[in-house]
Amino acid sequence: MWQKVSSLDRRWIYLGVAICAALPLILEFILPIPATPPVKRLFDTIDNMPPGYFILLSMDFEPSTMPELLPMAYAIAQHALSRGIKVGFMTLAPAGPGMIEIVLEDIRKAYPDRKYGEDYVNLGYKPGLSAVILGIGEDIHRVFPRDAYGTSLEDIPMMREIHNYKQIELVISLSGAGYPDAWILYANARYGQAVATGATAVMAPLYYAYLATGQFVGMLGGLKGAAEYAELVRKVGYMRIPEVQHRVGVQMSSQSFVHIYIVLLIIVGNIAFFFIRRQRGR
Amino acid sequence: MRRRGPLTLAFIAGVAMIIQFFSPHPILRTVYTEALNWYRIISAFTFMLGLISLMRSHITKVTHKRAGWGYSIVTIVSFIVMTILGFTYGTGAGTPFDKMYEYVYAPLGATVFSLLAFYLASASFRAFRARNIDATILLVVAIIIMLGRVPVGSFIRWGRFSLPGLAEWIMAYPNMAAQRGLLIGIALGAICMSLKIILGIERSYLGRGG
């Protein structure tokens, strides 16, 4: 019998994953999500920032990691804009401009009181990773002479006073690849720029080393980090796109169920392994 | 000369960049900012190289009808369609290019990434075995992290201790120590490799004949 269990057809396993993932999404089931210290640190940094300050939200990701990272962009953008902090959107990922557009489409609807060019700006994509990050330290106007829509940065009111990292209070890199490392190496180490990150759950463990040294002022790890941040934003009453927060909450429940299912699979697999080994020993 | 030229160029560029890092001299600042501009321009050209290489590889696959050539047709057609849409209507919000990105490319990308969950579940069931002490430690830590990093984990508590707290401690201390070791190793390796390139010891970037 244990041999049968051990060689269970993978299609049954896949079916289990599909059910565990789909059920909470269908039932819209939300579990409480308490904030962890790295998330709280980033939230507090933005929450204690005076209105009028400028932050750079670098959406260094593409559609493959969108489910984890896009909710982070929504939550951070809403937090900052609600507090009157100016946000510069940019990306170092070639397919990243579309991600910015998705967020901005909803931001425009949810924040009619915030004006493009005065409260937020879309700088778009520039190739050259390290050269872009280092270039911003010298003069952002040389790296991005125009915004994503072709307007000269000189003609964008909020960018007239922003020239380099001295005027940028915080850089947040959302990524599922090595982009946050590059921001640490070239913006933090070279120019002393405060940097934070939102990383996929797979990448987050790597960045605890930078969190411990204070090089990252905070971090959102995976969908859970996004859900925790969204919950903090909701609690202080800054959530103007509630469907995003609701969706993240439901997705976290889905992830909970799948994790429990995988843990059960591991336990069952190991029980089968021990019984088979004992039978072979005899 | 074919070999000496690039080696000399790499040496001069490498040494110039090291010197400018330690000097605020205006000439060196200008050299630095110009070098950054050149870097960005060259990066943009590498996209052209990538696109040509991608198309050549897929066209060859289709013409020789190699395994999976049908997928290559999809790649070529997708590339042509997106290029035509982008050049004809632009890439701004609301354009056909933007719609294709948001409603075709984005869901496809997310779907492919999501498939990992299925493979992960199957692989965990088959490969995660407590064969020895090391594997057992890995197994226990994996279970703590898996449950501690989802909301349901916050229901598991023993007095002052909670599963998310334990998971966070593992991430912030044992994990961080291991990651730090890796990062220091990678950084030392990168410094060594850079010095070898500047000094002309490492020549693999020259390609054949280097």
PDB file of C-alpha atoms in Angstrom, chain A residues 5-6 8-10 13-14 17-18 31-33 36 38 63-68 94-95 98-99 101-102 105 125 127-128 130-132 134-135 138 142-143 190-191 205-206 208-210 212-213 224 252 255-256 259-260 262-263 265-266 269-270 273-274 277, chain B residues 20-21 29 32-34 36-37 39-40 43-44 47 91-93 98-99 101-103 105-107 109-110 113-114 117-122 124-126 128-131 139 143 145-152 154-155 164 168 171-172 175-176 179-180 183:
ATOM      1  CA  VAL A   5       1.185   6.003  -2.017  1.00  0.00           C
ATOM      2  CA  SER A   6       4.844   6.709  -2.765  1.00  0.00           C
ATOM      3  CA  LEU A   8       1.069   8.398  -6.581  1.00  0.00           C
ATOM      4  CA  ASP A   9       0.307   9.730 -10.058  1.00  0.00           C
ATOM      5  CA  ARG A  10       1.388  13.346 -10.234  1.00  0.00           C
ATOM      6  CA  ILE A  13      -1.132  15.955  -6.794  1.00  0.00           C
ATOM      7  CA  TYR A  14      -1.789  18.645  -9.405  1.00  0.00           C
ATOM      8  CA  VAL A  17      -3.006  21.990  -5.778  1.00  0.00           C
ATOM      9  CA  ALA A  18      -5.686  23.287  -8.151  1.00  0.00           C
ATOM     10  CA  LEU A  31      -7.308  35.247   6.959  1.00  0.00           C
ATOM     11  CA  PRO A  32      -5.801  37.920   9.281  1.00  0.00           C
ATOM     12  CA  ILE A  33      -2.355  39.078   8.119  1.00  0.00           C
ATOM     13  CA  THR A  36       6.340  41.446  10.093  1.00  0.00           C
ATOM     14  CA  PRO A  38      10.768  44.299   7.621  1.00  0.00           C
ATOM     15  CA  PRO A  63       4.533  39.997 -16.063  1.00  0.00           C
ATOM     16  CA  SER A  64       5.935  36.652 -14.835  1.00  0.00           C
ATOM     17  CA  THR A  65       6.332  38.005 -11.284  1.00  0.00           C
ATOM     18  CA  MET A  66       3.384  40.385 -11.506  1.00  0.00           C
ATOM     19  CA  PRO A  67       1.066  38.508  -9.072  1.00  0.00           C
ATOM     20  CA  GLU A  68       3.511  39.036  -6.214  1.00  0.00           C
ATOM     21  CA  PRO A  94      12.583  45.856 -20.572  1.00  0.00           C
ATOM     22  CA  ALA A  95       8.954  44.713 -20.201  1.00  0.00           C
ATOM     23  CA  GLY A  98       3.501  48.009 -19.127  1.00  0.00           C
ATOM     24  CA  MET A  99       3.497  47.228 -15.408  1.00  0.00           C
ATOM     25  CA  GLU A 101       0.879  51.704 -16.977  1.00  0.00           C
ATOM     26  CA  ILE A 102      -1.365  49.138 -15.261  1.00  0.00           C
ATOM     27  CA  GLU A 105      -4.378  53.583 -14.958  1.00  0.00           C
ATOM     28  CA  TYR A 125      12.414  52.435 -19.024  1.00  0.00           C
ATOM     29  CA  PRO A 127      18.567  50.232 -20.622  1.00  0.00           C
ATOM     30  CA  GLY A 128      21.936  49.957 -18.936  1.00  0.00           C
ATOM     31  CA  SER A 130      24.198  49.997 -13.407  1.00  0.00           C
ATOM     32  CA  ALA A 131      24.834  52.978 -15.710  1.00  0.00           C
ATOM     33  CA  VAL A 132      21.258  54.170 -15.109  1.00  0.00           C
ATOM     34  CA  LEU A 134      24.941  55.567 -11.260  1.00  0.00           C
ATOM     35  CA  GLY A 135      23.733  58.166 -13.752  1.00  0.00           C
ATOM     36  CA  GLU A 138      25.053  62.457 -11.191  1.00  0.00           C
ATOM     37  CA  ARG A 142      20.689  63.303 -18.297  1.00  0.00           C
ATOM     38  CA  VAL A 143      19.491  59.734 -17.761  1.00  0.00           C
ATOM     39  CA  ARG A 190      28.225  54.834  -3.881  1.00  0.00           C
ATOM     40  CA  TYR A 191      25.846  57.706  -3.033  1.00  0.00           C
ATOM     41  CA  PRO A 205      15.822  35.403   1.851  1.00  0.00           C
ATOM     42  CA  LEU A 206      18.852  36.805   0.006  1.00  0.00           C
ATOM     43  CA  TYR A 208      17.999  39.710   4.879  1.00  0.00           C
ATOM     44  CA  ALA A 209      21.773  40.328   4.828  1.00  0.00           C
ATOM     45  CA  TYR A 210      21.153  43.877   3.562  1.00  0.00           C
ATOM     46  CA  ALA A 212      20.529  43.473   8.953  1.00  0.00           C
ATOM     47  CA  THR A 213      23.130  46.070   7.912  1.00  0.00           C
ATOM     48  CA  LYS A 224       2.684  38.043   2.003  1.00  0.00           C
ATOM     49  CA  MET A 252      -2.822  34.867   0.572  1.00  0.00           C
ATOM     50  CA  GLN A 255      -1.347  30.404  -0.760  1.00  0.00           C
ATOM     51  CA  SER A 256      -2.008  29.278   2.840  1.00  0.00           C
ATOM     52  CA  HIS A 259       1.304  25.500   1.650  1.00  0.00           C
ATOM     53  CA  ILE A 260      -0.699  23.316   4.062  1.00  0.00           C
ATOM     54  CA  ILE A 262       2.394  20.705   0.341  1.00  0.00           C
ATOM     55  CA  VAL A 263       3.307  20.169   4.030  1.00  0.00           C
ATOM     56  CA  LEU A 265       2.217  15.836   1.008  1.00  0.00           C
ATOM     57  CA  ILE A 266       5.722  15.956   2.512  1.00  0.00           C
ATOM     58  CA  GLY A 269       5.591  11.053   1.484  1.00  0.00           C
ATOM     59  CA  ASN A 270       7.936  10.603   4.453  1.00  0.00           C
ATOM     60  CA  PHE A 273       9.293   6.347   2.766  1.00  0.00           C
ATOM     61  CA  PHE A 274       9.831   5.026   6.327  1.00  0.00           C
ATOM     62  CA  ARG A 277      12.442   1.305   4.080  1.00  0.00           C
TER      63      ARG A 277
ATOM     64  CA  GLN B  20      37.959  58.457 -10.918  1.00  0.00           C
ATOM     65  CA  PHE B  21      36.334  56.685  -7.959  1.00  0.00           C
ATOM     66  CA  ARG B  29      34.047  63.547 -13.352  1.00  0.00           C
ATOM     67  CA  TYR B  32      32.906  59.250 -15.614  1.00  0.00           C
ATOM     68  CA  THR B  33      29.604  60.786 -16.755  1.00  0.00           C
ATOM     69  CA  GLU B  34      30.553  60.309 -20.422  1.00  0.00           C
ATOM     70  CA  LEU B  36      27.992  56.191 -18.167  1.00  0.00           C
ATOM     71  CA  ASN B  37      26.356  57.681 -21.285  1.00  0.00           C
ATOM     72  CA  TYR B  39      27.402  52.398 -21.408  1.00  0.00           C
ATOM     73  CA  ARG B  40      23.677  53.214 -21.726  1.00  0.00           C
ATOM     74  CA  SER B  43      23.237  48.642 -23.734  1.00  0.00           C
ATOM     75  CA  ALA B  44      20.495  49.854 -26.082  1.00  0.00           C
ATOM     76  CA  PHE B  47      18.866  44.743 -27.752  1.00  0.00           C
ATOM     77  CA  THR B  91       3.024  52.030 -27.036  1.00  0.00           C
ATOM     78  CA  GLY B  92       1.158  54.455 -24.747  1.00  0.00           C
ATOM     79  CA  ALA B  93      -1.830  53.703 -22.510  1.00  0.00           C
ATOM     80  CA  ASP B  98      -0.792  48.253 -24.521  1.00  0.00           C
ATOM     81  CA  LYS B  99      -3.957  46.118 -24.699  1.00  0.00           C
ATOM     82  CA  TYR B 101       0.529  43.584 -23.272  1.00  0.00           C
ATOM     83  CA  GLU B 102      -2.085  43.851 -20.519  1.00  0.00           C
ATOM     84  CA  TYR B 103      -4.554  41.214 -21.701  1.00  0.00           C
ATOM     85  CA  TYR B 105       1.328  38.933 -22.468  1.00  0.00           C
ATOM     86  CA  ALA B 106       0.799  39.757 -18.774  1.00  0.00           C
ATOM     87  CA  PRO B 107      -1.670  36.894 -18.008  1.00  0.00           C
ATOM     88  CA  GLY B 109       3.619  35.410 -18.116  1.00  0.00           C
ATOM     89  CA  ALA B 110       1.875  35.099 -14.759  1.00  0.00           C
ATOM     90  CA  PHE B 113       5.202  31.362 -13.440  1.00  0.00           C
ATOM     91  CA  SER B 114       2.215  29.998 -11.485  1.00  0.00           C
ATOM     92  CA  ALA B 117       3.377  25.682  -7.690  1.00  0.00           C
ATOM     93  CA  PHE B 118       2.260  22.424  -9.335  1.00  0.00           C
ATOM     94  CA  TYR B 119       5.794  21.205 -10.019  1.00  0.00           C
ATOM     95  CA  LEU B 120       6.879  22.285  -6.539  1.00  0.00           C
ATOM     96  CA  ALA B 121       4.106  20.236  -4.903  1.00  0.00           C
ATOM     97  CA  SER B 122       4.959  17.146  -6.940  1.00  0.00           C
ATOM     98  CA  SER B 124       8.239  18.077  -2.606  1.00  0.00           C
ATOM     99  CA  PHE B 125       6.185  14.888  -2.344  1.00  0.00           C
ATOM    100  CA  ARG B 126       8.784  12.796  -4.176  1.00  0.00           C
ATOM    101  CA  PHE B 128      11.747  15.810   0.309  1.00  0.00           C
ATOM    102  CA  ARG B 129      12.763  12.737   2.338  1.00  0.00           C
ATOM    103  CA  ALA B 130      14.265  12.576   5.856  1.00  0.00           C
ATOM    104  CA  ARG B 131      17.072  10.242   4.704  1.00  0.00           C
ATOM    105  CA  LEU B 139      12.788  19.274   6.075  1.00  0.00           C
ATOM    106  CA  ILE B 143       7.931  23.156   7.034  1.00  0.00           C
ATOM    107  CA  ILE B 145       9.059  28.490   6.848  1.00  0.00           C
ATOM    108  CA  MET B 146       6.236  27.247   4.620  1.00  0.00           C
ATOM    109  CA  LEU B 147       3.667  27.525   7.394  1.00  0.00           C
ATOM    110  CA  GLY B 148       5.222  30.541   9.096  1.00  0.00           C
ATOM    111  CA  ARG B 149       5.176  32.626   5.923  1.00  0.00           C
ATOM    112  CA  VAL B 150       1.420  32.335   5.328  1.00  0.00           C
ATOM    113  CA  PRO B 151      -1.434  33.814   7.406  1.00  0.00           C
ATOM    114  CA  VAL B 152      -2.560  30.422   8.713  1.00  0.00           C
ATOM    115  CA  SER B 154      -0.170  32.937  12.921  1.00  0.00           C
ATOM    116  CA  PHE B 155      -2.714  30.577  14.532  1.00  0.00           C
ATOM    117  CA  PRO B 164       5.665  33.315  12.087  1.00  0.00           C
ATOM    118  CA  GLU B 168      11.180  35.311  10.847  1.00  0.00           C
ATOM    119  CA  MET B 171      15.214  34.168   8.023  1.00  0.00           C
ATOM    120  CA  ALA B 172      16.846  36.981  10.007  1.00  0.00           C
ATOM    121  CA  ASN B 175      19.498  32.363   6.727  1.00  0.00           C
ATOM    122  CA  MET B 176      21.042  35.831   6.868  1.00  0.00           C
ATOM    123  CA  GLN B 179      23.439  34.568   2.632  1.00  0.00           C
ATOM    124  CA  ARG B 180      26.095  36.943   3.952  1.00  0.00           C
ATOM    125  CA  LEU B 183      27.488  37.473  -0.851  1.00  0.00           C
TER     126      LEU B 183
END
